Coordinates of C-alpha atoms and ligand atoms in Angstrom, one line a residue:
M1342 CA -0.3 -0.3 0.0
A1343 CA 2.6 2.8 0.5
K1344 CA 4.2 3.8 -2.4
A1345 CA 7.4 6.1 -2.5
S1346 CA 7.0 9.9 -4.0
K1347 CA 9.9 12.7 -4.9
T1348 CA 10.0 13.9 -1.9
D1349 CA 10.9 10.2 -0.1
A1350 CA 7.3 10.5 2.0
Q1351 CA 5.9 7.3 2.1
S1352 CA 1.6 7.8 1.6
F1353 CA -0.7 5.0 3.6
S1354 CA -3.8 4.8 3.4
F1355 CA -6.2 4.3 6.5
K1356 CA -7.8 0.9 7.5
A1357 CA -11.7 1.4 6.6
E1358 CA -12.6 1.9 9.9
T1359 CA -10.3 4.6 10.7
K1360 CA -11.7 6.7 7.5
Q1361 CA -15.6 6.1 8.8
L1362 CA -14.6 7.1 12.1
L1363 CA -12.9 10.5 10.6
N1364 CA -15.2 11.0 7.8
I1365 CA -17.7 11.5 11.4
L1366 CA -15.5 13.4 13.3
I1367 CA -15.1 16.0 10.7
H1368 CA -19.1 16.4 9.3
S1369 CA -20.5 16.6 12.7
L1370 CA -21.0 19.5 15.2
Y1371 CA -20.1 19.1 18.3
K1372 CA -21.3 20.6 21.8
D1373 CA -17.8 20.7 23.3
P1374 CA -14.7 20.9 20.3
E1375 CA -12.4 21.0 23.0
V1376 CA -12.1 17.3 23.7
F1377 CA -9.3 17.2 21.2
L1378 CA -7.5 19.3 23.1
R1379 CA -7.8 17.2 26.0
E1380 CA -7.0 14.0 24.2
L1381 CA -3.7 15.5 22.9
L1382 CA -2.6 16.6 26.3
S1383 CA -3.6 12.9 27.6
N1384 CA -1.3 11.5 25.0
A1385 CA 1.5 13.6 26.3
S1386 CA 0.8 12.6 29.4
D1387 CA 1.2 9.1 29.2
A1388 CA 3.9 9.4 26.2
L1389 CA 6.0 11.6 29.7
N1390 CA 4.4 8.4 31.7
R1391 CA 6.2 6.6 29.7
A1392 CA 9.0 8.0 29.2
H1393 CA 9.6 8.6 33.2
F1394 CA 9.2 5.2 33.6
E1395 CA 11.8 4.3 30.8
M1396 CA 14.4 6.5 33.0
L1397 CA 14.5 4.8 35.6
T1398 CA 15.3 1.3 33.9
N1399 CA 17.0 2.5 31.1
Q1400 CA 20.2 5.1 31.4
N1401 CA 21.1 5.6 28.2
M1402 CA 17.7 7.3 27.1
L1403 CA 18.2 10.3 25.1
D1404 CA 17.6 13.6 26.3
S1405 CA 17.5 12.0 29.6
E1406 CA 18.5 15.6 31.4
V1407 CA 15.1 17.7 29.3
E1408 CA 12.4 18.3 31.9
L1409 CA 9.5 16.2 31.1
N1410 CA 6.6 19.3 30.5
I1411 CA 4.7 20.1 27.7
R1412 CA 4.2 23.2 26.0
I1413 CA 1.6 24.7 23.7
T1414 CA 2.1 27.5 21.7
A1415 CA -0.9 29.5 19.2
D1416 CA -0.2 31.8 16.2
K1417 CA -3.5 33.8 16.2
D1418 CA -2.5 34.9 12.7
K1419 CA -1.6 31.8 10.6
G1420 CA -4.4 30.0 12.8
M1421 CA -1.8 27.6 14.5
L1422 CA -2.2 25.7 17.2
T1423 CA 1.5 23.5 18.3
I1424 CA 1.2 21.2 21.3
Q1425 CA 4.5 19.3 22.4
D1426 CA 5.7 17.2 25.1
T1427 CA 9.1 15.9 25.9
G1428 CA 7.4 12.1 25.7
I1429 CA 8.7 9.3 24.8
G1430 CA 8.2 9.8 20.7
M1431 CA 7.6 7.3 18.3
T1432 CA 10.3 5.6 16.1
K1433 CA 9.2 5.9 12.3
D1434 CA 7.1 2.2 12.3
E1435 CA 5.9 3.3 16.0
I1436 CA 4.2 6.3 14.5
I1437 CA 2.4 4.7 10.8
E1438 CA 1.0 2.0 13.5
N1439 CA 0.2 4.0 16.0
L1440 CA -1.7 6.5 14.3
G1441 CA -3.0 4.9 10.9
T1442 CA -3.3 1.3 11.6
I1443 CA -4.4 0.0 14.7
A1444 CA -7.6 0.2 17.2
Q1445 CA -9.6 -0.8 14.5
S1446 CA -11.7 -2.1 17.0
G1447 CA -12.2 1.1 19.1
A1448 CA -13.2 2.4 15.9
R1449 CA -15.7 0.5 15.3
N1450 CA -17.1 0.7 18.9
F1451 CA -17.0 4.5 18.3
I1452 CA -19.1 4.6 14.9
E1453 CA -21.3 2.2 16.6
A1454 CA -22.2 4.4 20.2
A1455 CA -21.8 7.4 18.2
K1456 CA -25.9 6.2 16.2
D1457 CA -26.9 6.7 19.9
K1458 CA -27.4 10.4 19.1
E1459 CA -28.5 11.4 22.8
V1460 CA -25.2 11.0 24.0
D1461 CA -22.4 13.1 23.3
I1462 CA -20.6 10.8 21.9
A1463 CA -16.9 13.7 21.7
Q1464 CA -16.9 13.3 24.8
M1465 CA -15.6 9.9 25.3
I1466 CA -13.6 9.6 21.9
G1467 CA -10.5 8.7 24.2
Q1468 CA -12.0 6.2 25.6
F1469 CA -12.4 4.3 22.4
G1470 CA -8.4 4.1 22.2
V1471 CA -8.5 6.8 19.0
G1472 CA -8.7 10.3 21.2
F1473 CA -5.8 11.0 19.0
Y1474 CA -8.3 11.4 16.2
S1475 CA -10.5 13.4 17.3
V1476 CA -8.2 16.3 16.7
F1477 CA -10.2 16.5 12.6
M1478 CA -12.9 18.0 14.4
A1479 CA -10.8 20.9 15.0
A1480 CA -8.1 20.8 12.4
E1481 CA -7.7 21.7 8.6
W1482 CA -4.7 19.2 8.4
V1483 CA -2.0 18.1 11.0
R1484 CA 0.9 17.3 11.1
V1485 CA 2.9 15.2 13.8
T1486 CA 6.5 15.4 14.0
S1487 CA 8.5 13.0 16.5
R1488 CA 12.0 11.8 18.0
S1489 CA 11.9 8.2 20.4
H1490 CA 13.9 7.8 23.7
K1491 CA 15.6 4.7 21.7
S1492 CA 19.3 6.1 20.9
R1493 CA 20.0 6.8 17.3
A1494 CA 16.6 7.0 16.3
K1495 CA 15.4 9.8 13.7
A1496 CA 12.8 12.2 13.7
V1497 CA 10.3 11.4 11.5
S1498 CA 7.2 13.1 10.4
W1499 CA 2.7 12.1 9.8
Y1500 CA 0.7 14.5 8.1
A1501 CA -2.7 13.8 7.2
T1502 CA -6.1 16.5 6.7
G1503 CA -8.3 13.1 7.4
E1504 CA -9.2 11.9 3.8
D1505 CA -8.2 8.9 3.1
N1506 CA -4.3 9.1 3.2
F1507 CA -1.8 9.8 6.1
E1508 CA 1.8 10.7 4.8
V1509 CA 5.1 10.2 6.9
N1510 CA 8.4 11.1 5.7
A1511 CA 12.0 11.8 7.2
A1512 CA 12.2 15.2 9.4
E1513 CA 14.7 17.2 11.6
M1514 CA 14.0 17.5 15.5
D1515 CA 16.4 18.6 17.9
E1516 CA 15.3 16.8 21.5
R1517 CA 13.6 13.4 21.9
G1518 CA 9.5 14.0 22.3
T1519 CA 6.6 15.0 19.7
K1520 CA 4.9 18.1 18.2
I1521 CA 1.3 18.4 16.9
E1522 CA 1.2 21.2 14.5
I1523 CA -2.7 22.5 14.0
K1524 CA -3.9 23.9 11.7
L1525 CA -6.6 25.3 12.6
K1526 CA -10.1 25.6 11.0
K1527 CA -12.1 28.8 10.8
D1528 CA -14.6 27.8 12.9
A1529 CA -12.1 26.3 16.0
I1530 CA -10.4 29.8 15.5
E1531 CA -10.4 30.4 19.2
F1532 CA -8.3 27.7 19.9
A1533 CA -5.6 30.0 18.7
E1534 CA -6.3 31.5 21.9
E1535 CA -4.0 32.1 24.3
Y1536 CA -6.6 33.0 27.6
H1537 CA -9.1 30.5 25.6
L1538 CA -6.5 27.7 25.8
K1539 CA -5.4 28.1 29.9
T1540 CA -8.9 27.9 30.5
I1541 CA -9.4 24.8 28.8
V1542 CA -6.0 23.4 30.4
K1543 CA -7.2 24.0 33.8
K1544 CA -10.5 22.3 33.1
H1545 CA -9.4 19.1 31.7
S1546 CA -5.6 18.9 32.5
D1547 CA -5.7 19.9 36.4
Y1548 CA -4.7 16.5 36.7
I1549 CA -2.2 16.1 34.6
G1550 CA 1.3 14.9 36.3
F1551 CA 3.6 16.9 34.5
P1552 CA 3.6 20.7 34.2
I1553 CA 1.9 22.5 31.3
Y1554 CA 2.8 26.0 29.8
V1555 CA 0.9 27.7 27.5
G1556 CA 3.0 30.5 25.2
E1557 CA 6.8 31.3 25.8
S1558 CA 6.0 32.0 29.5
D1559 CA 7.7 30.0 32.4
E1560 CA 4.4 30.0 34.4
Q1561 CA 2.6 26.1 35.2
V1562 CA -1.2 26.0 33.9
N1563 CA -2.3 23.3 35.5
K1564 CA -1.9 22.3 38.9
Q1565 CA -0.4 19.0 38.7
T1566 CA -2.5 16.8 41.2
S1567 CA -4.2 13.7 40.2
L1568 CA -7.8 14.6 42.0
W1569 CA -7.3 11.3 44.1
R1570 CA -4.3 13.4 45.7
T1571 CA -6.6 16.4 46.0
P1572 CA -7.4 17.2 49.6
R1573 CA -11.5 15.4 49.7
S1574 CA -12.7 19.1 50.6
E1575 CA -11.9 20.6 47.5
A1576 CA -13.1 17.9 45.5
K1577 CA -16.3 18.0 43.7
D1578 CA -18.7 15.5 43.4
E1579 CA -19.3 16.8 39.7
E1580 CA -15.0 15.7 38.9
Y1581 CA -15.3 12.0 41.3
Q1582 CA -18.5 11.3 38.9
D1583 CA -16.0 12.5 35.8
F1584 CA -13.6 10.9 36.9
Y1585 CA -15.4 7.5 36.7
R1586 CA -16.9 8.2 33.6
Q1587 CA -12.9 8.9 32.4
L1588 CA -12.0 5.6 33.8
T1589 CA -14.6 3.3 33.2
L1590 CA -16.4 4.6 30.2
E1591 CA -20.0 3.5 31.7
F1592 CA -22.5 5.9 31.4
E1593 CA -24.6 5.5 34.3
K1594 CA -22.9 6.9 37.2
P1595 CA -20.8 4.9 40.1
L1596 CA -24.0 3.8 43.7
L1597 CA -20.4 4.9 45.5
H1598 CA -17.7 6.3 45.9
I1599 CA -14.5 6.2 48.4
H1600 CA -11.4 8.9 48.3
A1601 CA -9.1 7.4 51.1
V1602 CA -6.3 9.1 51.9
T1603 CA -4.3 7.6 55.0
D1604 CA -0.7 8.2 56.4
A1605 CA -0.4 5.2 58.9
P1606 CA 1.6 2.9 58.8
V1607 CA 1.9 3.3 54.7
Q1608 CA 1.2 6.2 52.9
L1609 CA -1.6 5.8 50.1
Y1610 CA -3.9 7.3 48.6
A1611 CA -7.3 5.3 46.9
L1612 CA -10.1 6.6 44.9
L1613 CA -12.4 4.1 44.5
Y1614 CA -16.3 3.4 42.9
V1615 CA -18.9 1.0 42.8
P1616 CA -20.3 0.3 39.8
S1617 CA -24.2 1.0 40.2
K1618 CA -24.5 -2.4 37.8
G1619 CA -23.4 -5.6 38.1
E1620 CA -21.7 -6.4 34.8
R1621 CA -19.9 -3.9 33.1
G1622 CA -21.2 -1.7 30.1
M1623 CA -21.6 -2.6 27.0
F1624 CA -18.5 0.2 26.0
S1625 CA -16.6 -0.8 29.5
L1626 CA -13.3 0.4 29.4
R1627 CA -12.2 -1.9 31.9
K1628 CA -11.2 -5.0 30.0
D1629 CA -10.9 -7.2 33.0
D1630 CA -10.9 -6.6 36.6
G1631 CA -8.6 -5.3 39.2
L1632 CA -7.8 -1.3 40.0
K1633 CA -5.0 1.0 38.8
L1634 CA -1.7 1.1 40.7
Y1635 CA 0.3 3.9 40.9
S1636 CA 3.0 5.2 42.7
R1637 CA 4.0 8.6 43.3
N1638 CA 1.6 8.8 39.9
I1639 CA 3.1 6.6 38.1
L1640 CA 0.8 4.3 36.4
I1641 CA 2.0 0.3 37.1
D1642 CA -0.5 -1.7 37.2
E1643 CA -3.9 -1.5 35.2
Y1644 CA -5.6 -4.0 36.0
N1645 CA -4.1 -4.9 40.3
K1646 CA -5.7 -8.0 41.6
D1647 CA -4.0 -7.7 44.5
L1648 CA -5.7 -5.2 46.0
L1649 CA -9.1 -6.8 47.3
P1650 CA -10.1 -9.5 47.5
E1651 CA -11.9 -11.5 44.9
Y1652 CA -15.5 -10.7 46.2
L1653 CA -14.6 -7.0 45.9
R1654 CA -13.6 -7.7 42.7
F1655 CA -16.3 -5.1 41.5
V1656 CA -14.4 -2.2 43.2
Q1657 CA -12.9 -0.2 40.0
G1658 CA -10.9 2.9 41.2
V1659 CA -7.0 4.0 41.5
V1660 CA -4.2 3.1 44.5
D1661 CA -1.3 5.1 44.7
S1662 CA 1.0 4.9 47.6
E1663 CA 4.4 6.8 47.9
D1664 CA 5.8 3.4 49.9
L1665 CA 6.5 1.7 46.6
P1666 CA 9.4 1.2 45.6
L1667 CA 10.8 3.6 42.4
N1668 CA 11.4 0.6 40.0
V1669 CA 8.3 -1.4 40.8
S1670 CA 6.4 -2.7 37.4
R1671 CA 3.8 -4.8 36.9
E1672 CA 6.1 -8.6 36.7
T1673 CA 7.3 -7.4 40.3
V1674 CA 4.1 -5.9 42.3
Q1675 CA 3.2 -8.3 43.6
S1676 CA 6.3 -9.5 45.3
V1677 CA 6.7 -6.1 46.8
G1678 CA 5.6 -7.2 50.7
L1679 CA 4.3 -3.2 51.2
M1680 CA 1.0 -5.0 49.1
P1681 CA -0.2 -7.3 51.5
K1682 CA -0.4 -3.7 53.8
L1683 CA -2.1 -1.7 51.1
K1684 CA -4.7 -4.1 50.4
K1685 CA -5.4 -4.7 54.0
I1686 CA -6.0 -0.8 54.2
V1687 CA -7.6 -0.8 51.0
T1688 CA -10.2 -3.9 51.4
G1689 CA -10.9 -2.4 55.5
Q1690 CA -11.8 1.4 53.3
V1691 CA -14.4 -1.0 51.3
M1692 CA -15.7 -2.4 53.6
R1693 CA -16.1 0.1 55.9
E1694 CA -18.1 2.4 53.5
L1695 CA -20.8 -0.6 53.0
E1696 CA -21.3 -0.6 56.0
N1697 CA -22.2 2.7 56.7
L1698 CA -24.4 2.5 53.9
A1699 CA -25.8 -0.3 55.3
N1700 CA -26.6 1.4 58.5
N1701 CA -26.8 5.4 56.9
D1702 CA -29.0 4.1 53.3
P1703 CA -30.6 0.9 53.6
E1704 CA -32.5 1.6 50.3
K1705 CA -29.4 2.1 48.7
F1706 CA -27.8 -0.7 50.3
N1707 CA -30.7 -3.1 48.7
T1708 CA -30.1 -1.7 45.5
F1709 CA -26.2 -2.8 45.7
W1710 CA -27.3 -6.1 46.9
E1711 CA -29.3 -6.8 44.2
E1712 CA -26.5 -5.7 41.8
F1713 CA -23.3 -7.5 44.0
G1714 CA -24.5 -9.7 46.7
I1715 CA -23.3 -12.6 44.4
Y1716 CA -20.2 -11.9 44.7
L1717 CA -20.4 -11.4 49.1
K1718 CA -22.2 -15.3 48.8
Q1719 CA -19.5 -16.3 46.8
G1720 CA -16.6 -14.7 49.2
I1721 CA -18.2 -16.7 52.3
A1722 CA -17.9 -19.9 50.1
A1723 CA -14.5 -18.8 49.2
E1724 CA -12.7 -17.9 52.2
P1725 CA -15.1 -18.8 55.2
L1726 CA -12.2 -17.4 57.8
N1727 CA -11.8 -14.0 56.0
T1728 CA -15.6 -13.1 55.5
E1729 CA -16.5 -12.2 59.4
K1730 CA -17.5 -8.4 58.6
V1731 CA -19.1 -9.7 55.2
Q1732 CA -21.4 -11.7 57.2
P1733 CA -23.2 -8.7 58.1
L1734 CA -24.0 -7.2 54.9
L1735 CA -25.5 -10.5 54.0
R1736 CA -29.7 -9.6 53.3
F1737 CA -32.2 -12.6 53.2
K1738 CA -35.9 -12.8 51.5
T1739 CA -37.6 -14.8 54.4
N1740 CA -40.7 -15.9 55.0
L1741 CA -42.3 -13.3 57.3
H1742 CA -40.8 -10.5 55.2
T1743 CA -41.1 -12.0 51.7
E1744 CA -40.7 -8.7 49.9
S1745 CA -38.0 -6.5 51.7
W1746 CA -35.0 -7.9 52.8
S1747 CA -33.8 -8.5 56.5
S1748 CA -30.2 -8.8 57.5
L1749 CA -29.3 -12.2 59.7
D1750 CA -29.1 -9.3 62.9
E1751 CA -32.5 -8.1 62.1
Y1752 CA -33.6 -12.2 62.2
I1753 CA -32.2 -12.7 65.6
E1754 CA -33.6 -9.9 66.7
R1755 CA -37.0 -10.4 65.9
M1756 CA -36.0 -14.3 66.7
K1757 CA -38.5 -16.5 69.1
V1758 CA -37.6 -15.7 72.9
E1759 CA -37.0 -19.7 73.2
Q1760 CA -35.3 -20.1 69.8
K1761 CA -31.7 -20.6 69.2
E1762 CA -30.7 -21.8 65.8
I1763 CA -31.1 -19.6 62.9
Y1764 CA -33.4 -21.3 60.4
Y1765 CA -33.2 -21.3 56.5
I1766 CA -35.1 -23.6 53.6
I1767 CA -33.6 -23.6 50.4
G1768 CA -35.4 -24.0 47.2
N1769 CA -35.6 -23.0 43.6
D1770 CA -37.6 -19.8 43.6
P1771 CA -39.0 -17.6 45.8
K1772 CA -42.5 -18.3 45.9
S1773 CA -42.8 -22.5 45.2
V1774 CA -40.5 -22.6 48.4
L1775 CA -43.4 -21.3 50.2
L1776 CA -45.4 -23.7 49.1
S1777 CA -42.3 -26.5 50.7
P1778 CA -44.1 -28.8 53.1
H1779 CA -41.0 -28.2 55.0
L1780 CA -41.9 -24.8 56.2
D1781 CA -45.6 -26.2 57.2
Y1782 CA -44.9 -26.0 61.2
F1783 CA -42.7 -23.0 61.3
Q1784 CA -45.7 -21.0 59.3
T1785 CA -48.1 -22.5 61.8
Q1786 CA -46.3 -21.2 64.3
G1787 CA -45.1 -18.0 63.1
T1788 CA -41.4 -18.9 63.0
E1789 CA -39.0 -17.4 60.9
V1790 CA -37.0 -19.1 57.9
L1791 CA -34.4 -17.3 56.0
L1792 CA -35.9 -18.6 51.7
L1793 CA -32.3 -19.7 49.9
T1794 CA -33.8 -19.9 46.6
D1795 CA -30.6 -18.4 44.6
P1796 CA -28.2 -21.1 43.3
M1797 CA -25.2 -19.6 44.9
D1798 CA -26.3 -19.7 48.5
S1799 CA -25.7 -23.8 48.8
F1800 CA -21.8 -23.0 48.7
M1801 CA -22.1 -20.0 50.6
L1802 CA -24.0 -22.2 53.4
M1803 CA -21.2 -24.3 53.4
G1804 CA -18.8 -21.3 55.1
L1805 CA -21.6 -20.1 57.2
Q1806 CA -22.9 -22.5 59.4
K1807 CA -23.2 -20.1 62.4
Y1808 CA -23.4 -16.5 63.2
K1809 CA -22.7 -14.9 66.5
D1810 CA -24.4 -17.3 68.6
H1811 CA -26.5 -19.1 66.7
D1812 CA -26.4 -22.0 64.6
L1813 CA -28.1 -22.3 61.2
K1814 CA -30.5 -24.8 60.8
N1815 CA -32.1 -26.2 57.4
V1816 CA -35.5 -26.9 58.4
A1817 CA -35.7 -29.9 56.6
Q1818 CA -33.7 -31.3 59.3
A1819 CA -34.4 -29.3 62.2
D1820 CA -35.4 -31.2 65.6
V1821 CA -38.4 -28.9 66.9
E1822 CA -40.8 -29.7 69.4
T1823 CA -44.1 -31.3 68.3
P1824 CA -46.8 -30.9 70.2
E1825 CA -48.5 -33.9 71.4
A1826 CA -51.6 -35.6 69.1
G1827 CA -54.1 -33.8 70.2
E1828 CA -52.7 -30.7 72.0
K1829 CA -53.5 -28.4 68.9
E1830 CA -56.5 -27.0 69.3
G1831 CA -59.2 -27.7 66.3
E1832 CA -56.2 -30.2 64.3
A1833 CA -57.7 -32.4 62.0
E1834 CA -58.1 -35.7 63.5
K1835 CA -55.7 -38.4 62.3
I1836 CA -56.3 -41.5 60.8
P1837 CA -56.6 -44.4 63.4
E1838 CA -53.4 -46.1 63.6
G1839 CA -54.6 -49.4 62.6
E1840 CA -56.1 -47.9 59.5
F1841 CA -52.7 -46.3 58.3
G1842 CA -50.4 -49.7 58.7
P1843 CA -51.3 -50.6 55.8
L1844 CA -52.3 -47.6 53.9
I1845 CA -47.6 -46.9 54.7
E1846 CA -47.6 -50.7 52.9
R1847 CA -49.2 -49.7 50.2
F1848 CA -47.3 -46.9 49.3
K1849 CA -43.5 -48.9 49.6
G1850 CA -44.9 -51.4 47.7
I1851 CA -45.3 -49.5 45.0
L1852 CA -42.2 -46.9 45.2
G1853 CA -39.8 -49.6 46.0
E1854 CA -36.4 -48.6 45.8
R1855 CA -37.3 -45.0 44.9
V1856 CA -37.5 -44.7 48.6
T1857 CA -35.9 -45.9 51.6
D1858 CA -39.1 -45.3 54.3
V1859 CA -42.6 -44.1 54.4
R1860 CA -43.3 -43.1 57.6
A1861 CA -46.2 -41.0 59.1
S1862 CA -44.9 -37.8 60.3
N1863 CA -46.6 -35.1 63.1
R1864 CA -44.6 -32.2 61.4
L1865 CA -46.9 -31.8 58.3
S1866 CA -50.2 -29.3 58.4
Q1867 CA -51.2 -28.2 55.0
S1868 CA -49.4 -30.4 52.9
V1869 CA -50.1 -34.4 52.3
A1870 CA -46.0 -35.5 52.2
R1871 CA -42.8 -34.6 52.4
L1872 CA -39.8 -36.2 51.2
V1873 CA -36.5 -35.7 54.3
D1874 CA -33.1 -37.4 54.5
P1875 CA -32.2 -40.3 56.4
D1876 CA -30.0 -39.4 58.9
D1877 CA -26.7 -40.8 57.0
S1878 CA -27.3 -39.1 53.8
L1879 CA -25.7 -36.5 51.7
N1880 CA -26.6 -32.5 53.3
P1881 CA -29.3 -31.3 51.3
E1882 CA -26.7 -27.9 50.9
L1883 CA -24.0 -30.2 49.4
Q1884 CA -27.0 -32.2 47.2
R1885 CA -27.8 -28.6 45.4
V1886 CA -24.4 -28.2 45.1
Y1887 CA -23.6 -31.5 43.1
Q1888 CA -26.8 -30.8 41.5
Y1889 CA -25.7 -27.1 39.8
L1890 CA -22.1 -27.8 39.4
G1891 CA -23.8 -30.8 37.4
K1892 CA -21.6 -33.9 38.5
E1893 CA -23.8 -37.2 37.6
Y1894 CA -27.2 -36.5 39.2
E1895 CA -29.3 -39.3 40.3
V1896 CA -32.8 -38.5 42.0
P1897 CA -31.3 -38.4 45.8
K1898 CA -33.3 -41.9 47.4
K1899 CA -34.8 -40.1 50.9
I1900 CA -37.5 -40.9 53.6
L1901 CA -41.3 -40.4 52.0
E1902 CA -43.6 -39.2 55.4
L1903 CA -46.8 -38.8 55.2
N1904 CA -50.0 -37.0 57.0
P1905 CA -52.2 -38.9 58.9
S1906 CA -54.2 -36.0 59.0
H1907 CA -54.4 -34.8 55.8
T1908 CA -58.0 -35.2 54.1
I1909 CA -56.0 -36.7 50.7
L1910 CA -54.7 -39.7 52.9
K1911 CA -58.2 -40.5 54.9
L1912 CA -60.1 -40.6 50.8
L1913 CA -57.5 -42.9 50.0
I1914 CA -58.1 -45.6 52.4
T1915 CA -61.8 -45.4 51.4
K1916 CA -60.6 -46.7 48.2
E1917 CA -60.2 -49.9 47.0
S1918 CA -56.7 -51.3 47.6
D1919 CA -54.8 -52.1 44.5
S1920 CA -57.0 -50.1 42.3
D1921 CA -55.7 -47.3 39.7
L1922 CA -56.9 -44.8 41.4
Q1923 CA -55.2 -45.1 43.5
T1924 CA -51.6 -46.5 42.4
E1925 CA -51.8 -43.4 39.9
I1926 CA -52.3 -41.6 43.2
I1927 CA -49.2 -42.6 45.6
E1928 CA -47.4 -42.1 42.3
Q1929 CA -47.9 -38.2 42.2
I1930 CA -48.4 -38.1 46.0
Y1931 CA -44.3 -38.4 45.4
E1932 CA -43.6 -37.2 42.2
S1933 CA -45.2 -33.9 43.7
A1934 CA -43.1 -34.5 46.6
L1935 CA -40.2 -34.5 44.4
L1936 CA -41.3 -31.5 42.6
V1937 CA -41.7 -29.4 45.6
E1938 CA -38.6 -30.2 46.7
G1939 CA -36.5 -29.1 43.3
L1940 CA -35.9 -32.7 42.4
H1941 CA -37.7 -33.5 39.7
P1942 CA -35.8 -34.7 37.0
D1943 CA -38.5 -33.6 34.1
P1944 CA -41.6 -32.1 35.5
S1945 CA -43.4 -32.4 31.7
S1946 CA -43.6 -36.2 32.6
M1947 CA -46.1 -35.8 35.6
A1948 CA -48.7 -34.0 32.5
P1949 CA -49.9 -37.4 31.3
R1950 CA -51.0 -38.8 34.9
I1951 CA -52.6 -36.1 35.6
Q1952 CA -55.0 -36.7 32.7
K1953 CA -55.6 -40.0 33.3
L1954 CA -56.4 -39.0 37.1
M1955 CA -58.8 -36.4 35.4
E1956 CA -60.3 -38.6 33.1
M1957 CA -61.2 -41.4 36.0
L1958 CA -62.6 -39.0 38.5
L1959 CA -64.6 -37.5 35.7
S1960 CA -65.4 -40.9 34.7
Ligands
LIG2144 P1 -4.9 5.6 23.1 O1 -4.3 7.1 23.5 O2 -6.2 5.2 23.7 O3 -3.3 5.1 22.9 P2 -4.7 7.5 20.8 O4 -5.8 7.6 19.9 O5 -4.9 9.1 21.4 O6 -5.3 6.3 21.4 O7 -3.2 7.7 20.5 C1 -2.8 6.6 19.9 C2 -1.7 5.6 20.0 O8 -0.5 6.9 19.4 C3 -1.1 6.0 21.4 O9 -1.6 4.8 21.9 C4 0.1 6.2 21.6 O10 0.9 5.0 21.2 C5 0.3 7.1 20.1 N1 0.7 8.1 20.4 C6 0.0 9.5 20.4 N2 0.5 10.3 20.9 C7 1.0 10.4 21.5 C8 2.4 10.9 21.8 N3 2.4 12.3 22.4 N4 3.8 10.7 21.9 C9 4.3 9.1 21.6 N5 2.7 8.9 21.3 C10 2.1 9.2 20.9
LIG2145 MG1 -5.2 8.9 23.7

């Protein structure tokens, strides 16, 4: 695609997506054309950061004594704007690649997002990894001249008008770095005014960690403090929001921001966010979990996972510490002895903020819980010993409070005087679990039971056997004191034992190997039967876990308990033993019990029997 011309300039064609992107940028009107300046400054700042980093490790760097800075100059008469940095620079190959041929996916995403007229997408261009091209919002043409930090690198220039091609040529340049010369469009001539430039730099670039000069003066325009290093009293809510948007490219506001500064035992700045959604947005810039780790304002690791426990991996943000060794890199940071201390502080800050939220704004906390509760539950399953602080944050629906969220502490407060254990029931969904026969007894007693209907709950229970002084107990296995026969007021009369024995035998005969036993129970009131575990069986939480993990799943053999006071059974004994009807009803009682237990392997297989039963009833 390259063809040499007389002047040794080589011409290259932009990638198809880039052409499309340029076309949009040149022909659309934007509310904030100044965005391009922010983008060029951000690139300069990146290049300076990398130069700084290079200096720490590479003695042979070109111009290692030059001040790391950015200089902006303008010539109003010529309509020219120039931005020059002393950053890392680019070689010829780099300039061709970086400014012409890569970042296609970014361009494609931008084009896609630009279709939504509601959002001012130009504001976001940098986040797509194509920020440089925003210069064509204001430029008639652009010339980039660059000299790489690599010793013996030659200067190179890049020239484009926003049409389909760009040109690359040899150039002259004394110092390391990059110079961007912009011929401003007529309607962008304001960017040749120094006072205007100063205002924009102040607005967008205070956080850039290197001095920015405007014009020939040596007065630094930017404050040169990152937002996370700005005192909390000076940072505005709007700045926190802006920073979050730049960091993540999430359009929704974060649920929470946490700005932490500590001096002892280690020096640390952190600016952390809890997003509003558990899932990353379509255009999210964050491709992975982890926090951005800076050492003295220099980025070391884009996705550091050693600063928070797994269960807080949804947290976004920046951590910056003065105490990290100067030569630390992404590869070595893990072995730095300071990291566990930083993790302790950062985790502590997040947990404290979540506790505060739970105490001071329960409604907002519930929103948090609905999005991120699953992470906390996972944490309890995976790190039972380290999650004591997480336990009070857990929220549950219960049989007595089906619509609102309750904490374990609230549950304990409402417990009956004589109650020692925290009861829970496991099920598939909040509605059907309320129909479970295991709940019968607790419902009639008005005892509160946690409804655990999320697949993660079974995993969580493996790490949560006790809360404060109270054991957690599955209602299906709970030994509860049941009133003696006849004690309950108005209790329905039971089938006499002499008649019940043969019925049990009848059940056993039909169900055979599918159950380990059939017996009477006085724990049931509304339900006709329930399945319970034999004493030596795997506990029900583990059965669930296996079921979810897709381990070979067989319907577990259980004990079928029958309710001797139930009308269905009373009528059933009046039917002719061995009749077809009796057999089908016994089968159906068993399968219904499987179903409410969430254990039925194929519920639709019941339909033919139900149809048959209807026919029998009607005939
Ligand atoms: P991004 O900054 O997200 O990578 P840009 O479109 O803004 O995307 O820039 C593209 C690339 O061009 C940068 O990644 C960088 O490699 C290179 N680049 C741009 N400006 C400079 C500069 N001033 N100095 C050195 N390299 C630069
Ligand atoms: Mg950029």
